[in-house]
């Protein structure tokens, strides 16, 4: 029996809920796999050995880091699910702007907490990750496909095409041409573009597509009335470390005319 684990760290548990929403697929899997660890869904859990371990949430506390390291030790394949686990998520968007003390003071009114905390980190910043399935939440169809691939010993592969491609396929009118801020040109597709089809600009929750043109994206957003700083912050919301490293390189080279601040 293939042993599966689903671990939650600091986050909203939305990606785990999406897994539970895969009712038909999970029902078919129950005869072939054993969910030996899934605290959100069951009472009896064993944290001993996993063929596949899925991890949601960012590493933000000492307990998170301890769980991740232990999970890596006892799992053959470790998969980060959701943008928090893959990039640090929304809670990591200002890691490069303020200190941890400032964060704690703003959110809790004090720097004295009952647990030791750090700036939110992606799982890959702590341990080796074999695969990443981003999204906020992750796309349940892609989760089922990836799960099936892994169970059959096949490496999951999803091309990182931009969201604009999915808009074209669904014949969704380009929001950028309508003056609505949208990150479709630089964002990883695979979600089916539900936001743009509803008239809401892509927020980039799945991270970067292959070869994203950040400079071009900021130029487009500035034409729509955003400052360089606001455009950068808009792009950073879900991407965490992924965007911060790229922006650090861009601004250090003075590629953009207007200073970040």
Short mmCIF file of C-alpha atoms in Angstrom, two decimals:
data_model
loop_
_atom_site.label_atom_id
_atom_site.label_comp_id
_atom_site.label_asym_id
_atom_site.label_seq_id
_atom_site.Cartn_x
_atom_site.Cartn_y
_atom_site.Cartn_z
CA UNK A 1 0.00 0.00 0.00
CA UNK A 2 1.37 3.41 -1.00
CA UNK A 3 1.59 5.66 2.04
CA UNK A 4 0.60 9.29 1.60
CA UNK A 5 1.01 12.25 3.94
CA UNK A 6 -0.57 15.71 3.78
CA UNK A 7 1.05 18.24 6.09
CA UNK A 8 -0.08 21.77 6.89
CA UNK A 9 2.25 24.54 8.02
CA UNK A 10 1.49 28.26 8.43
CA UNK A 11 -1.35 29.06 6.05
CA UNK A 12 -5.11 28.97 5.62
CA UNK A 13 -5.45 25.23 4.83
CA UNK A 14 -7.17 26.16 1.57
CA UNK A 15 -5.02 23.82 -0.51
CA UNK A 16 -5.78 20.92 1.81
CA UNK A 17 -9.48 21.73 1.47
CA UNK A 18 -9.08 21.62 -2.32
CA UNK A 19 -7.61 18.14 -2.01
CA UNK A 20 -10.67 17.10 -0.01
CA UNK A 21 -12.83 18.57 -2.78
CA UNK A 22 -11.43 15.94 -5.16
CA UNK A 23 -14.12 13.54 -3.92
CA UNK A 24 -14.41 11.21 -6.93
CA UNK A 25 -10.65 10.92 -7.43
CA UNK A 26 -9.99 10.34 -3.73
CA UNK A 27 -12.68 7.67 -3.58
CA UNK A 28 -10.98 5.78 -6.41
CA UNK A 29 -7.59 6.16 -4.74
CA UNK A 30 -8.59 4.85 -1.33
CA UNK A 31 -8.23 1.24 -2.43
CA UNK A 32 -4.69 1.86 -3.66
CA UNK A 33 -3.20 4.32 -1.19
CA UNK A 34 -3.26 4.92 2.52
CA UNK A 35 -3.46 8.45 3.88
CA UNK A 36 -1.38 7.69 6.93
CA UNK A 37 -1.02 11.37 7.86
CA UNK A 38 -3.68 14.01 7.14
CA UNK A 39 -4.59 15.81 10.41
CA UNK A 40 -7.10 18.13 8.72
CA UNK A 41 -9.13 15.17 7.48
CA UNK A 42 -8.70 12.38 10.03
CA UNK A 43 -8.01 11.69 13.70
CA UNK A 44 -5.62 8.74 13.47
CA UNK A 45 -2.28 9.80 11.99
CA UNK A 46 1.11 8.14 11.73
CA UNK A 47 4.24 10.20 11.05
CA UNK A 48 6.68 7.43 10.23
CA UNK A 49 7.32 6.89 6.53
CA UNK A 50 5.73 8.27 3.35
CA UNK A 51 6.03 7.35 -0.28
CA UNK A 52 4.67 10.82 -1.09
CA UNK A 53 4.35 13.79 1.28
CA UNK A 54 2.40 16.88 0.26
CA UNK A 55 3.14 20.05 2.24
CA UNK A 56 1.00 23.18 2.35
CA UNK A 57 1.88 26.50 3.97
CA UNK A 58 5.02 28.53 4.57
CA UNK A 59 7.74 27.80 7.11
CA UNK A 60 7.18 30.51 9.72
CA UNK A 61 7.75 28.94 13.15
CA UNK A 62 10.31 26.63 14.74
CA UNK A 63 7.63 23.93 14.78
CA UNK A 64 7.08 24.38 11.02
CA UNK A 65 10.79 23.95 10.36
CA UNK A 66 11.00 20.91 12.62
CA UNK A 67 8.03 19.27 10.86
CA UNK A 68 9.43 19.99 7.39
CA UNK A 69 12.85 18.56 8.18
CA UNK A 70 11.33 15.47 9.76
CA UNK A 71 8.98 15.12 6.78
CA UNK A 72 11.90 15.25 4.37
CA UNK A 73 13.72 12.54 6.31
CA UNK A 74 10.82 10.09 6.22
CA UNK A 75 9.45 10.73 2.70
CA UNK A 76 10.63 9.39 -0.65
CA UNK A 77 8.96 12.21 -2.60
CA UNK A 78 8.14 15.63 -1.16
CA UNK A 79 5.74 17.93 -2.99
CA UNK A 80 5.12 21.59 -2.07
CA UNK A 81 1.49 22.50 -2.77
CA UNK A 82 0.13 26.03 -3.01
CA UNK A 83 1.91 29.35 -3.32
CA UNK A 84 2.74 29.56 0.40
CA UNK A 85 4.72 26.34 0.27
CA UNK A 86 6.21 27.10 -3.15
CA UNK A 87 7.12 30.79 -2.76
CA UNK A 88 6.35 31.90 0.79
CA UNK A 89 2.94 33.20 -0.26
CA UNK A 90 1.09 36.37 0.67
CA UNK A 91 2.63 36.45 4.14
CA UNK A 92 6.12 36.69 2.61
CA UNK A 93 5.42 39.57 0.24
CA UNK A 94 7.17 42.21 2.40
CA UNK A 95 10.08 40.10 3.63
CA UNK A 96 12.52 42.34 1.78
CA UNK A 97 10.98 45.60 3.04
CA UNK A 98 10.56 45.35 6.81
CA UNK A 99 12.13 43.55 9.76
CA UNK A 100 10.52 40.64 11.56
CA UNK A 101 10.09 42.85 14.63
CA UNK A 102 8.16 45.41 12.58
CA UNK A 103 5.89 42.68 11.22
CA UNK A 104 5.12 41.31 14.68
CA UNK A 105 4.51 44.75 16.13
CA UNK A 106 2.11 45.68 13.32
CA UNK A 107 0.13 42.42 13.43
CA UNK A 108 0.20 41.46 17.12
CA UNK A 109 1.11 44.71 18.83
CA UNK A 110 4.12 43.06 20.45
CA UNK A 111 7.29 41.18 19.57
CA UNK A 112 6.82 38.74 22.47
CA UNK A 113 5.01 35.63 21.23
CA UNK A 114 4.58 32.19 22.82
CA UNK A 115 6.34 30.56 19.86
CA UNK A 116 9.57 31.35 18.02
CA UNK A 117 8.79 32.80 14.60
CA UNK A 118 10.80 33.86 11.56
CA UNK A 119 10.02 35.58 8.31
CA UNK A 120 7.85 33.26 6.18
CA UNK A 121 9.87 30.98 3.91
CA UNK A 122 9.10 28.62 1.06
CA UNK A 123 9.57 24.93 1.87
CA UNK A 124 12.45 24.78 -0.64
CA UNK A 125 14.36 27.29 1.47
CA UNK A 126 14.53 24.71 4.25
CA UNK A 127 14.67 21.29 2.56
CA UNK A 128 14.93 19.77 -0.90
CA UNK A 129 11.57 19.78 -2.72
CA UNK A 130 10.97 17.28 -5.51
CA UNK A 131 7.97 18.96 -7.15
CA UNK A 132 5.95 22.14 -6.75
CA UNK A 133 2.25 22.64 -7.46
CA UNK A 134 1.58 26.36 -6.94
CA UNK A 135 -1.69 28.27 -6.80
CA UNK A 136 -3.86 29.97 -4.21
CA UNK A 137 -5.33 27.50 -3.78
CA UNK A 138 -3.70 24.84 -5.95
CA UNK A 139 -5.75 23.66 -8.91
CA UNK A 140 -7.40 20.39 -7.88
CA UNK A 141 -7.39 18.99 -11.42
CA UNK A 142 -3.65 19.55 -11.65
CA UNK A 143 -3.25 17.95 -8.23
CA UNK A 144 -5.08 14.82 -9.40
CA UNK A 145 -2.95 14.65 -12.56
CA UNK A 146 0.29 15.08 -10.61
CA UNK A 147 -0.81 12.51 -8.03
CA UNK A 148 -1.57 10.00 -10.80
CA UNK A 149 1.78 10.65 -12.47
CA UNK A 150 3.67 10.09 -9.22
CA UNK A 151 1.78 6.89 -8.39
CA UNK A 152 2.81 5.54 -11.79
CA UNK A 153 6.43 6.53 -11.39
CA UNK A 154 6.18 9.36 -13.94
CA UNK A 155 7.66 12.78 -13.30
CA UNK A 156 4.85 15.38 -13.42
CA UNK A 157 5.29 17.96 -16.14
CA UNK A 158 3.15 21.03 -16.70
CA UNK A 159 4.44 23.58 -19.23
CA UNK A 160 4.78 27.03 -17.70
CA UNK A 161 2.91 28.94 -20.36
CA UNK A 162 1.48 32.38 -19.50
CA UNK A 163 -2.13 32.89 -18.44
CA UNK A 164 -2.64 34.91 -21.65
CA UNK A 165 -2.58 31.58 -23.51
CA UNK A 166 -5.60 30.35 -21.56
CA UNK A 167 -7.42 33.62 -22.16
CA UNK A 168 -6.90 33.16 -25.88
CA UNK A 169 -8.22 29.60 -25.75
CA UNK A 170 -11.35 30.68 -23.87
CA UNK A 171 -11.73 33.80 -26.05
CA UNK A 172 -11.61 36.04 -23.00
CA UNK A 173 -11.19 39.69 -23.94
CA UNK A 174 -7.75 41.00 -22.96
CA UNK A 175 -8.11 43.00 -19.75
CA UNK A 176 -4.79 44.78 -20.28
CA UNK A 177 -6.20 46.32 -23.46
CA UNK A 178 -9.15 47.50 -21.36
CA UNK A 179 -6.81 49.21 -18.88
CA UNK A 180 -7.31 46.69 -16.08
CA UNK A 181 -4.09 45.72 -14.24
CA UNK A 182 -3.41 42.07 -15.05
CA UNK A 183 -0.36 39.87 -14.56
CA UNK A 184 -1.36 37.36 -17.22
CA UNK A 185 1.69 37.97 -19.45
CA UNK A 186 4.17 36.88 -16.75
CA UNK A 187 2.10 34.38 -14.74
CA UNK A 188 2.07 30.58 -14.84
CA UNK A 189 -1.12 29.21 -16.40
CA UNK A 190 -2.88 25.98 -15.49
CA UNK A 191 -5.76 27.36 -13.46
CA UNK A 192 -8.08 27.86 -16.43
CA UNK A 193 -7.95 31.66 -15.97
CA UNK A 194 -11.13 31.99 -13.87
CA UNK A 195 -10.22 35.48 -12.65
CA UNK A 196 -9.82 37.06 -16.08
CA UNK A 197 -12.97 35.38 -17.39
CA UNK A 198 -14.80 37.11 -14.52
CA UNK A 199 -13.30 40.47 -15.45
CA UNK A 200 -10.68 40.52 -12.70
CA UNK A 201 -7.01 40.94 -13.61
CA UNK A 202 -4.72 37.97 -12.96
CA UNK A 203 -3.05 38.31 -9.56
CA UNK A 204 -0.21 35.90 -10.35
CA UNK A 205 -1.01 33.44 -7.56
CA UNK A 206 0.70 30.57 -9.43
CA UNK A 207 3.99 32.41 -9.78
CA UNK A 208 6.10 32.99 -12.89
CA UNK A 209 5.67 31.48 -16.31
CA UNK A 210 8.84 30.56 -18.21
CA UNK A 211 10.97 33.62 -19.03
CA UNK A 212 8.72 36.30 -17.45
CA UNK A 213 9.44 39.86 -18.59
CA UNK A 214 9.13 41.79 -15.32
CA UNK A 215 10.42 45.02 -16.85
CA UNK A 216 7.85 44.90 -19.62
CA UNK A 217 5.10 44.05 -17.14
CA UNK A 218 5.97 47.03 -14.96
CA UNK A 219 6.01 49.30 -17.99
CA UNK A 220 2.49 48.14 -18.91
CA UNK A 221 1.24 48.61 -15.36
CA UNK A 222 2.73 52.11 -15.27
CA UNK A 223 0.85 52.97 -18.46
CA UNK A 224 -2.30 51.96 -16.56
CA UNK A 225 -1.52 54.50 -13.83
CA UNK A 226 0.51 52.56 -11.27
CA UNK A 227 3.82 53.83 -9.93
CA UNK A 228 6.87 51.61 -10.18
CA UNK A 229 6.57 50.78 -6.49
CA UNK A 230 2.86 49.94 -6.73
CA UNK A 231 3.46 47.83 -9.83
CA UNK A 232 6.25 45.91 -8.07
CA UNK A 233 4.10 45.39 -4.98
CA UNK A 234 1.22 44.16 -7.16
CA UNK A 235 3.48 41.55 -8.74
CA UNK A 236 4.96 40.50 -5.38
CA UNK A 237 1.71 39.66 -3.57
CA UNK A 238 1.81 35.88 -4.02
CA UNK A 239 5.34 35.33 -5.30
CA UNK A 240 7.36 35.97 -2.13
CA UNK A 241 11.01 34.99 -2.56
CA UNK A 242 10.56 34.34 -6.29
CA UNK A 243 9.72 37.98 -7.04
CA UNK A 244 12.02 39.52 -4.43
CA UNK A 245 15.12 37.92 -5.95
CA UNK A 246 14.14 39.05 -9.44
CA UNK A 247 13.31 42.59 -8.35
CA UNK A 248 16.56 42.86 -6.42
CA UNK A 249 18.44 42.11 -9.64
CA UNK A 250 16.33 44.46 -11.76
CA UNK A 251 16.59 47.46 -9.46
CA UNK A 252 20.29 46.91 -8.71
CA UNK A 253 20.98 47.20 -12.44
CA UNK A 254 18.93 50.37 -12.68
CA UNK A 255 16.84 48.84 -15.45
CA UNK A 256 13.79 50.89 -14.48
CA UNK A 257 13.94 54.67 -14.55
CA UNK A 258 11.87 55.35 -11.47
CA UNK A 259 13.28 54.29 -8.12
CA UNK A 260 11.36 51.64 -6.25
CA UNK A 261 10.48 54.00 -3.42
#
